[in-house]
CSV table of C-alpha atoms in Angstrom, one decimal:
chain,number,residue,atom,x,y,z
A,52,MET,CA,-25.2,-119.5,85.3
A,53,PRO,CA,-28.3,-121.6,86.0
A,54,ILE,CA,-30.7,-122.3,83.1
A,55,GLN,CA,-33.9,-120.4,83.9
A,56,ILE,CA,-37.2,-122.1,83.0
A,57,ASP,CA,-39.8,-119.6,81.9
A,58,ARG,CA,-43.4,-120.4,80.8
A,59,LYS,CA,-42.3,-120.7,77.1
A,60,LYS,CA,-39.6,-123.1,78.0
A,61,ALA,CA,-41.9,-125.0,80.3
A,62,GLU,CA,-44.4,-125.4,77.4
A,63,SER,CA,-41.8,-127.1,75.3
A,64,LEU,CA,-41.2,-129.6,78.2
A,65,ALA,CA,-44.8,-130.6,78.3
A,66,VAL,CA,-44.0,-134.3,77.7
A,67,GLN,CA,-41.4,-134.3,80.5
A,68,PHE,CA,-43.9,-132.8,82.9
A,69,ASP,CA,-46.5,-135.4,82.1
A,70,GLU,CA,-44.0,-138.2,82.5
A,71,ALA,CA,-42.8,-136.8,85.8
A,72,LEU,CA,-46.3,-136.5,87.2
A,73,GLU,CA,-47.1,-140.1,86.2
A,74,LEU,CA,-44.0,-141.3,87.9
A,75,VAL,CA,-44.9,-139.6,91.1
A,76,ARG,CA,-48.5,-140.9,91.0
A,77,ASN,CA,-47.3,-144.4,90.4
A,78,GLU,CA,-44.9,-144.2,93.3
A,79,PHE,CA,-47.2,-142.7,95.9
A,80,GLU,CA,-50.5,-144.4,95.0
A,81,GLY,CA,-51.7,-146.6,97.9
A,82,LEU,CA,-49.2,-145.3,100.4
A,83,ASP,CA,-50.3,-144.1,103.8
A,84,LEU,CA,-49.3,-140.5,104.8
A,85,HIS,CA,-46.3,-141.7,106.8
A,86,ARG,CA,-44.8,-143.6,103.8
A,87,GLN,CA,-45.7,-140.7,101.5
A,88,TYR,CA,-43.8,-138.3,103.7
A,89,HIS,CA,-40.9,-140.7,104.1
A,90,ASN,CA,-40.6,-141.1,100.3
A,91,ALA,CA,-40.8,-137.4,99.7
A,92,PHE,CA,-38.4,-136.4,102.5
A,93,ALA,CA,-35.8,-139.0,101.5
A,94,ARG,CA,-35.1,-136.9,98.4
A,95,LEU,CA,-33.7,-134.2,100.7
A,96,LEU,CA,-31.4,-136.7,102.5
A,97,LYS,CA,-29.4,-137.9,99.6
A,98,SER,CA,-25.7,-137.5,100.6
A,99,ASP,CA,-23.1,-136.1,98.3
A,100,PRO,CA,-20.7,-138.9,97.6
A,101,LEU,CA,-17.8,-136.4,97.1
A,102,GLY,CA,-18.6,-134.6,100.4
A,103,ARG,CA,-19.0,-131.2,98.8
A,104,VAL,CA,-22.3,-130.4,100.4
A,105,LEU,CA,-24.3,-131.7,103.4
A,106,MET,CA,-27.2,-132.9,101.4
A,107,MET,CA,-27.9,-133.0,97.6
A,108,GLY,CA,-31.6,-132.3,98.0
A,109,THR,CA,-31.3,-128.9,99.7
A,110,ASP,CA,-28.8,-126.3,100.7
A,111,GLN,CA,-30.7,-125.3,103.8
A,112,ARG,CA,-28.5,-127.3,106.2
A,113,ASP,CA,-25.4,-126.0,104.4
A,114,MET,CA,-26.5,-122.5,105.2
A,115,PHE,CA,-27.8,-122.8,108.8
A,116,VAL,CA,-25.3,-125.2,110.3
A,117,PRO,CA,-22.5,-122.6,110.5
A,118,GLU,CA,-25.0,-120.3,112.3
A,119,LEU,CA,-25.9,-123.2,114.6
A,120,ARG,CA,-22.3,-123.8,115.5
A,121,ARG,CA,-21.9,-120.1,116.4
A,122,ALA,CA,-25.0,-120.4,118.6
A,123,ILE,CA,-23.5,-123.4,120.4
A,124,GLU,CA,-20.2,-121.6,121.0
A,125,THR,CA,-21.9,-118.5,122.5
A,126,ALA,CA,-24.7,-120.2,124.5
A,127,VAL,CA,-23.6,-123.6,125.7
A,128,PRO,CA,-21.1,-123.9,128.6
A,129,SER,CA,-19.4,-127.1,129.7
A,130,ASP,CA,-22.0,-129.4,131.4
A,131,GLY,CA,-24.7,-127.4,129.8
A,132,HIS,CA,-28.1,-128.5,128.6
A,133,ILE,CA,-29.6,-128.5,125.0
A,134,PHE,CA,-33.2,-129.3,124.3
A,135,ASP,CA,-34.0,-130.3,120.7
A,136,PHE,CA,-37.7,-129.9,119.8
A,137,GLY,CA,-39.2,-131.9,117.0
A,138,ALA,CA,-35.8,-133.4,116.9
A,139,GLY,CA,-36.0,-135.8,114.0
A,140,ASP,CA,-33.6,-138.7,113.9
A,141,GLY,CA,-30.5,-136.8,115.0
A,142,GLN,CA,-28.9,-136.4,111.6
A,143,THR,CA,-28.8,-132.6,111.8
A,144,PHE,CA,-27.6,-132.6,115.4
A,145,ALA,CA,-24.8,-135.0,114.4
A,146,LEU,CA,-23.4,-132.4,112.1
A,147,VAL,CA,-22.7,-130.1,115.0
A,148,ALA,CA,-22.2,-132.5,117.8
A,149,ASP,CA,-18.4,-132.1,117.7
A,150,SER,CA,-18.7,-128.5,118.6
A,151,VAL,CA,-20.9,-129.1,121.7
A,152,PRO,CA,-18.9,-128.7,124.9
A,153,GLN,CA,-17.9,-131.7,127.1
A,154,GLY,CA,-20.6,-133.0,129.5
A,155,THR,CA,-23.5,-131.3,127.8
A,156,ARG,CA,-26.9,-133.0,128.4
A,157,VAL,CA,-29.1,-133.4,125.3
A,158,SER,CA,-32.8,-133.7,125.8
A,159,ILE,CA,-35.1,-134.5,122.8
A,160,GLU,CA,-38.8,-134.3,121.9
A,161,GLU,CA,-39.9,-136.2,118.8
A,162,PRO,CA,-43.2,-137.8,118.0
A,163,ASN,CA,-41.9,-140.4,115.5
A,164,PRO,CA,-40.7,-143.4,117.6
A,165,GLU,CA,-38.3,-144.6,114.9
A,166,TYR,CA,-36.7,-141.1,114.7
A,167,LEU,CA,-36.6,-140.9,118.5
A,168,ALA,CA,-34.8,-144.3,118.7
A,169,SER,CA,-32.3,-143.3,116.1
A,170,TYR,CA,-31.5,-140.0,117.9
A,171,CYS,CA,-31.0,-141.8,121.2
A,172,ALA,CA,-28.8,-144.4,119.5
A,173,PHE,CA,-26.6,-141.6,118.1
A,174,LEU,CA,-26.2,-140.0,121.5
A,175,LYS,CA,-25.0,-143.3,122.9
A,176,THR,CA,-22.2,-143.3,120.4
A,177,THR,CA,-20.8,-140.0,121.7
A,178,THR,CA,-18.3,-139.9,124.6
A,179,HIS,CA,-18.6,-136.2,125.5
A,180,LEU,CA,-22.4,-135.8,125.7
A,181,ARG,CA,-25.0,-137.0,128.2
A,182,PRO,CA,-28.4,-138.2,127.1
A,183,GLY,CA,-31.2,-136.3,128.8
A,184,LEU,CA,-35.0,-136.7,128.5
A,185,ALA,CA,-36.2,-138.5,125.4
A,186,LEU,CA,-39.9,-137.8,125.0
A,187,GLY,CA,-42.1,-139.3,122.2
A,188,ALA,CA,-44.7,-136.6,121.7
A,189,GLU,CA,-45.8,-133.7,119.6
A,190,PHE,CA,-44.6,-130.4,121.0
A,191,ASP,CA,-48.1,-129.3,121.7
A,192,GLU,CA,-48.5,-132.3,124.0
A,193,ILE,CA,-45.2,-132.0,125.7
A,194,ASP,CA,-46.4,-131.2,129.2
A,195,ALA,CA,-49.3,-133.7,129.2
A,196,ALA,CA,-47.1,-136.4,127.6
A,197,ALA,CA,-44.4,-136.0,130.2
A,198,GLU,CA,-46.9,-136.3,133.1
A,199,HIS,CA,-48.6,-139.3,131.5
A,200,SER,CA,-45.3,-141.1,130.9
A,201,GLY,CA,-43.9,-140.3,134.3
A,202,LYS,CA,-40.9,-138.5,132.8
A,203,LYS,CA,-39.8,-135.2,134.1
A,204,LEU,CA,-39.4,-132.3,131.7
A,205,PRO,CA,-36.4,-130.0,132.1
A,206,SER,CA,-37.6,-127.2,134.5
A,207,ASP,CA,-38.3,-123.7,133.2
A,208,GLY,CA,-35.1,-121.6,133.3
A,209,SER,CA,-32.8,-124.6,133.0
A,210,ILE,CA,-31.8,-124.8,129.3
A,211,ASP,CA,-28.9,-123.1,127.6
A,212,LEU,CA,-29.9,-123.8,124.0
A,213,SER,CA,-33.1,-125.0,122.5
A,214,LEU,CA,-33.5,-126.0,118.9
A,215,ALA,CA,-36.5,-125.7,116.6
A,216,LEU,CA,-35.1,-126.7,113.3
A,217,HIS,CA,-37.8,-126.8,110.6
A,218,MET,CA,-40.4,-128.1,113.0
A,219,ILE,CA,-42.7,-125.3,113.8
A,220,TYR,CA,-44.9,-126.0,110.8
A,221,PHE,CA,-46.6,-128.7,112.9
A,222,VAL,CA,-47.5,-126.7,116.0
A,223,LYS,CA,-51.0,-125.6,116.5
A,224,ASP,CA,-50.4,-122.2,118.0
A,225,LEU,CA,-47.1,-120.7,116.9
A,226,ALA,CA,-46.9,-117.8,119.3
A,227,ALA,CA,-47.8,-119.9,122.3
A,228,SER,CA,-45.4,-122.7,121.3
A,229,ILE,CA,-42.5,-120.3,121.0
A,230,THR,CA,-43.4,-118.8,124.3
A,231,ARG,CA,-43.3,-122.2,125.9
A,232,MET,CA,-39.9,-123.0,124.3
A,233,VAL,CA,-38.4,-119.7,125.6
A,234,ARG,CA,-39.6,-120.4,129.1
A,235,PHE,CA,-37.3,-123.4,129.2
A,236,LEU,CA,-34.3,-121.1,128.7
A,237,LYS,CA,-32.0,-119.7,131.3
A,238,PRO,CA,-31.5,-116.0,131.3
A,239,GLY,CA,-29.0,-115.6,128.4
A,240,GLY,CA,-30.1,-118.9,126.9
A,241,VAL,CA,-31.0,-119.1,123.2
A,242,LEU,CA,-33.8,-120.5,121.2
A,243,PHE,CA,-32.4,-121.2,117.7
A,244,VAL,CA,-35.2,-121.4,115.1
A,245,VAL,CA,-35.0,-122.3,111.4
A,246,VAL,CA,-38.1,-122.0,109.3
A,247,THR,CA,-39.0,-121.6,105.6
A,248,ASP,CA,-40.6,-118.5,104.3
A,249,GLU,CA,-43.5,-120.3,102.6
A,250,SER,CA,-45.1,-117.0,101.5
A,251,VAL,CA,-42.6,-117.1,98.6
A,252,GLY,CA,-41.1,-120.6,98.9
A,253,TYR,CA,-42.0,-123.7,96.8
A,254,THR,CA,-43.9,-125.7,99.4
A,255,GLY,CA,-46.1,-122.8,100.4
A,256,LEU,CA,-46.9,-121.9,96.8
A,257,ALA,CA,-47.7,-125.6,96.2
A,258,LEU,CA,-50.1,-125.5,99.1
A,259,LYS,CA,-51.7,-122.4,97.6
A,260,SER,CA,-52.0,-124.1,94.2
A,261,PHE,CA,-53.6,-127.1,95.8
A,262,ILE,CA,-56.2,-124.9,97.5
A,263,GLU,CA,-56.9,-122.8,94.5
A,264,HIS,CA,-57.6,-125.9,92.5
A,265,GLY,CA,-60.2,-127.1,94.9
A,266,GLY,CA,-58.1,-129.0,97.4
A,267,GLU,CA,-59.1,-129.3,101.0
A,268,THR,CA,-56.6,-129.4,103.9
A,269,GLY,CA,-59.2,-129.5,106.7
A,270,ASP,CA,-58.8,-125.8,107.4
A,271,ASN,CA,-57.7,-124.0,104.3
A,272,ALA,CA,-58.1,-120.5,105.7
A,273,ARG,CA,-56.0,-121.2,108.8
A,274,HIS,CA,-53.3,-123.0,106.8
A,275,LEU,CA,-52.9,-120.0,104.5
A,276,SER,CA,-53.0,-117.5,107.4
A,277,VAL,CA,-50.3,-119.3,109.4
A,278,ILE,CA,-47.8,-118.8,106.6
A,279,ALA,CA,-48.4,-115.1,106.9
A,280,GLU,CA,-48.2,-115.4,110.7
A,281,ARG,CA,-44.8,-117.0,110.6
A,282,ARG,CA,-43.6,-114.1,108.4
A,283,GLN,CA,-45.0,-111.6,110.9
A,284,LEU,CA,-43.5,-113.2,114.0
A,285,LEU,CA,-40.2,-114.5,112.7
A,286,GLY,CA,-39.4,-112.6,109.5
A,287,LEU,CA,-37.0,-109.7,109.1
A,288,PRO,CA,-38.2,-106.6,111.0
A,289,LYS,CA,-37.5,-104.4,107.9
A,290,GLU,CA,-40.1,-106.6,106.1
A,291,GLY,CA,-42.7,-106.3,108.8
A,292,GLY,CA,-41.5,-109.3,110.8
A,293,GLY,CA,-40.0,-109.7,114.3
A,294,ALA,CA,-43.3,-109.4,116.2
A,295,ILE,CA,-42.4,-112.4,118.3
A,296,ALA,CA,-40.2,-110.1,120.5
A,297,GLU,CA,-43.3,-108.1,121.4
A,298,VAL,CA,-45.3,-111.2,122.1
A,299,LEU,CA,-42.7,-112.6,124.4
A,300,GLY,CA,-42.2,-109.3,126.2
A,301,ALA,CA,-46.0,-109.3,126.9
A,302,ALA,CA,-45.6,-112.9,128.2
A,303,ARG,CA,-42.8,-111.8,130.6
A,304,THR,CA,-40.2,-113.8,128.7
A,305,PRO,CA,-38.4,-110.9,127.0
A,306,VAL,CA,-35.8,-111.7,124.3
A,307,GLU,CA,-33.2,-110.1,122.1
A,308,PHE,CA,-34.3,-111.1,118.5
A,309,ASP,CA,-31.8,-111.6,115.7
A,310,VAL,CA,-32.8,-113.0,112.4
A,311,LYS,CA,-31.1,-113.6,109.0
A,312,ARG,CA,-32.7,-114.5,105.7
A,313,GLN,CA,-31.0,-117.2,103.7
A,314,PRO,CA,-31.8,-117.7,100.0
A,315,SER,CA,-31.9,-121.5,100.2
A,316,ARG,CA,-33.3,-123.9,97.6
A,317,LEU,CA,-34.7,-127.4,97.1
A,318,TYR,CA,-33.0,-129.6,94.5
A,319,GLY,CA,-34.1,-132.7,92.6
A,320,HIS,CA,-32.4,-135.0,90.1
A,321,SER,CA,-35.6,-134.8,88.0
A,322,LEU,CA,-38.9,-133.0,87.7
A,323,ALA,CA,-40.5,-136.0,89.5
A,324,ASP,CA,-38.3,-135.2,92.5
A,325,LEU,CA,-39.5,-131.6,92.6
A,326,ILE,CA,-43.1,-132.7,92.4
A,327,ALA,CA,-42.6,-135.2,95.2
A,328,LEU,CA,-40.8,-132.6,97.4
A,329,SER,CA,-44.0,-130.4,97.4
A,330,SER,CA,-45.2,-132.9,100.1
A,331,ILE,CA,-42.6,-132.3,102.8
A,332,ALA,CA,-44.5,-129.6,104.6
A,333,LEU,CA,-48.2,-129.1,105.3
A,334,LEU,CA,-49.3,-131.1,102.2
A,335,ALA,CA,-47.7,-134.1,104.0
A,336,ASN,CA,-50.9,-134.3,106.0
A,337,VAL,CA,-53.2,-134.3,103.0
A,338,GLU,CA,-54.6,-137.6,101.7
A,339,GLY,CA,-54.7,-138.5,98.0
A,340,LEU,CA,-52.6,-137.6,94.9
A,341,GLU,CA,-54.2,-134.4,93.9
A,342,LYS,CA,-51.6,-132.4,95.8
A,343,PHE,CA,-49.0,-133.6,93.3
A,344,ASP,CA,-51.2,-132.5,90.4
A,345,ALA,CA,-51.3,-129.1,92.0
A,346,ALA,CA,-47.5,-129.0,92.4
A,347,ALA,CA,-47.0,-130.1,88.8
A,348,THR,CA,-49.4,-127.4,87.6
A,349,LEU,CA,-47.5,-124.7,89.6
A,350,LEU,CA,-44.1,-125.8,88.1
A,351,ARG,CA,-45.5,-126.1,84.6
A,352,HIS,CA,-47.6,-123.0,84.3
A,353,HIS,CA,-45.9,-120.6,86.8
A,354,PRO,CA,-42.3,-121.6,86.8
A,355,GLU,CA,-41.1,-118.0,87.5
A,356,ALA,CA,-43.1,-117.9,90.8
A,357,VAL,CA,-40.8,-120.7,92.2
A,358,ASP,CA,-37.7,-119.6,90.2
A,359,LEU,CA,-37.6,-123.0,88.5
A,360,ARG,CA,-34.2,-123.7,87.0
A,361,ILE,CA,-31.6,-126.3,86.0
A,362,GLU,CA,-28.2,-125.8,87.8
A,363,ASP,CA,-25.3,-125.4,85.4
A,364,ASP,CA,-22.4,-125.3,87.8
A,365,GLY,CA,-21.4,-126.3,91.3
A,366,PRO,CA,-21.9,-129.6,93.1
A,367,ARG,CA,-25.6,-129.9,92.0
A,368,LYS,CA,-24.9,-129.3,88.3
A,369,GLY,CA,-27.6,-130.8,86.2
A,370,MET,CA,-30.2,-130.8,89.0
A,371,TRP,CA,-33.6,-129.1,88.9
A,372,SER,CA,-34.2,-126.6,91.7
A,373,VAL,CA,-36.8,-124.2,93.1
A,374,THR,CA,-36.6,-121.4,95.7
A,375,GLN,CA,-37.2,-122.3,99.4
A,376,PRO,CA,-35.8,-119.4,101.4
A,377,GLN,CA,-35.5,-119.7,105.1
A,378,TRP,CA,-35.1,-117.5,108.2
A,379,VAL,CA,-32.5,-118.4,110.9
A,380,ALA,CA,-33.5,-116.7,114.1
A,381,ALA,CA,-31.9,-116.5,117.5
A,382,LEU,CA,-34.1,-115.5,120.5
A,383,ARG,CA,-31.9,-114.8,123.5
A,384,ARG,CA,-33.8,-114.7,126.8
A,385,THR,CA,-32.8,-111.5,128.6
A,386,CYS,CA,-34.3,-112.2,132.1
């Protein structure tokens, strides 16, 4: 059983919390936002040397990859077309590439040029896949960027499977962006979305802690409301979610909506790791070090809110962890 850290236990660890915050401040001081995000996110990407789990820093991929494989099996035919939005560097897609049918074209949209290059390099190593469009742009700019670059987007109604894997945090208008994603799909095509429930997850609660302690994101009210909006649109219908189906129906892109909630977590080898991991979502766009102070305050004074614990068994034994539940949603276009 994991060792739960309550407020009393956290008080006895005051020195460890102080040391952890100092380590994070020393590491991140003077770094631009890109390097800050890289250093924080790298904690998720640590591989398990014994191959027991996909990543040591989170079990999110462990949980959604089997669902993604099933979506590929049901939605993608031979010589099909996949469009990966906010695609990253291809590491996630590489985990399921062996299940993608022969001749499938893979198009990608990714604003980070280094990630885009890495993804393209990976696709060149496969013998059964065909590289498609590779567009360096934010999703919100996808149409304008394609026109400006002279590249042709896949036409509406041409995609068998679209992927939005932990990327919708960065779109400006969630409903409009998902509507645009669905329009790329053929009838019967699937948009596969994975997103954290930040209304109760660590990164969302760290954002709230930052704002409550006087932090400024540039639009605090909107950034808090969008957490609730994700829950309303993509959460479980029995919990008041699933409104995206109604939105898409009104936009004449009706879908069948299926969603699962997965009790995923973030893991760190130390308290410093957990403090740094607070900056992998919206706080990644916030300058300064005060965001880490707010995360440390949350962990130290409200450990129950994030289910702070030390793992006592399994492949991550001895690691600290916090709750970061996710929804895995499949939106199948019906016509």
